[in-house]
mmCIF file of C-alpha atoms in Angstrom:
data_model
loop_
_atom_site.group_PDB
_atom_site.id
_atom_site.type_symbol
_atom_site.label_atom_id
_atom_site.label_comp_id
_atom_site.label_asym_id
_atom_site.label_seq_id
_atom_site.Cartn_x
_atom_site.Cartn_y
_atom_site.Cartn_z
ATOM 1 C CA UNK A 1 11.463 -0.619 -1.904
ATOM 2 C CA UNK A 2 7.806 -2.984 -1.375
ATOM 3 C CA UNK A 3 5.567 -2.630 0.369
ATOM 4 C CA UNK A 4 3.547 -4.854 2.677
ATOM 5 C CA UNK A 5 -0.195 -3.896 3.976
ATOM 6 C CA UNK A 6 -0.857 -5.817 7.677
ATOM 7 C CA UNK A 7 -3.829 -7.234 9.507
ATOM 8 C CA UNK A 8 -4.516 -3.736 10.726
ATOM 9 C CA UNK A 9 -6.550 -2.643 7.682
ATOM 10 C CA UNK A 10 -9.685 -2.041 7.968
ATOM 11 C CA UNK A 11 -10.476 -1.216 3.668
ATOM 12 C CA UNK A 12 -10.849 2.095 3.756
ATOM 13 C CA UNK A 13 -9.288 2.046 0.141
ATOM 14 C CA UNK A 14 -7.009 5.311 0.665
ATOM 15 C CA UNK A 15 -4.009 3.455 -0.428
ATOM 16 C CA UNK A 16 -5.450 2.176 -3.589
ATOM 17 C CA UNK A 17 -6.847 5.718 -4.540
ATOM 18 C CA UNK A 18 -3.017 7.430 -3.784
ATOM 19 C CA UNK A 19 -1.040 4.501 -5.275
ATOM 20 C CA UNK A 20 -3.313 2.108 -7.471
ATOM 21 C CA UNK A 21 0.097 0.999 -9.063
ATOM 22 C CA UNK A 22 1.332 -0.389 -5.915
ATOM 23 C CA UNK A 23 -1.932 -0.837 -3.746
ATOM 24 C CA UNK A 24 -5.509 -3.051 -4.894
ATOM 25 C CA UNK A 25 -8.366 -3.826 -2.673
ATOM 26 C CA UNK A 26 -9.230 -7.548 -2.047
ATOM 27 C CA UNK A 27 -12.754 -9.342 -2.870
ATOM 28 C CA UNK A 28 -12.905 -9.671 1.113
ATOM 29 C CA UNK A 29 -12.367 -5.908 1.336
ATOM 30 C CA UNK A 30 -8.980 -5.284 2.625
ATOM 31 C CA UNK A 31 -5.637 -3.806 0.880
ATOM 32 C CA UNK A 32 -2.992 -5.470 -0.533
ATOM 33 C CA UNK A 33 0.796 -4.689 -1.993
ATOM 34 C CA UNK A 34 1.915 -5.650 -5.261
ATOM 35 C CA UNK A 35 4.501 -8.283 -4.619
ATOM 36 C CA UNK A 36 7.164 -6.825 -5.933
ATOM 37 C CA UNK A 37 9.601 -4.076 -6.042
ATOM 38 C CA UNK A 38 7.955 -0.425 -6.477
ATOM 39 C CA UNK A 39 8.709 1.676 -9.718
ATOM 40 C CA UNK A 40 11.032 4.832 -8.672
ATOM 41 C CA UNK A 41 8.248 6.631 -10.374
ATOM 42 C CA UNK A 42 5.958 5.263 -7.949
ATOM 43 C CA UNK A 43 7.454 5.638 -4.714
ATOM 44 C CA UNK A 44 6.405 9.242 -3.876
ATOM 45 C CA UNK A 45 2.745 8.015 -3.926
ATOM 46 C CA UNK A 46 3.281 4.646 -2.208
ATOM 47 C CA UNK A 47 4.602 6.609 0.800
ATOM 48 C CA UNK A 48 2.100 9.135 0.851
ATOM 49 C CA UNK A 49 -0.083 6.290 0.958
ATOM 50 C CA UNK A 50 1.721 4.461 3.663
ATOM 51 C CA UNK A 51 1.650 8.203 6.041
ATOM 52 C CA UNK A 52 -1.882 8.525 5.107
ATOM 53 C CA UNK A 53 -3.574 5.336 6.393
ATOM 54 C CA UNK A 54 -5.675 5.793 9.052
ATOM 55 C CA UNK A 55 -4.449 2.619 11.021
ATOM 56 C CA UNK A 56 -0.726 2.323 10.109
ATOM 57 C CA UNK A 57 -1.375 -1.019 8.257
ATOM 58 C CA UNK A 58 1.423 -0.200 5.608
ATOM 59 C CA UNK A 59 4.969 -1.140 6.283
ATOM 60 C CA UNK A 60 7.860 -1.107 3.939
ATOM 61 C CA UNK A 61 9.815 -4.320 3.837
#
């Protein structure tokens, strides 16, 4: 499973504080996805990032 954060965000940094081994904020501010597959071990928190985000900007590709 990856992970892919869109142009929705708006860097709120949820994702990064659920799932900092799959999510990292930017220098311009914004999320981003590790580009690569996710751990097993790291799934559970990757999605509960993805349901959390207050825009929807995390899709799973």
């Amino acid at each position: 499973m990856k992970f892919f954060v869109n142009d929705a965000c708006i860097g709120c940094g949820l994702c990064a504080s659920t799932c900092p081994e799959v999510f990292e904020m930017t220098d311009a501010g914004l999320a981003k996805a590790v580009d690569a597959e996710v751990a097993p071990d790291a799934e559970v928190s990757a999605l509960e990032a993805q349901s959390g985000c207050p825009v929807a900007a995390i899709e799973t590709v």
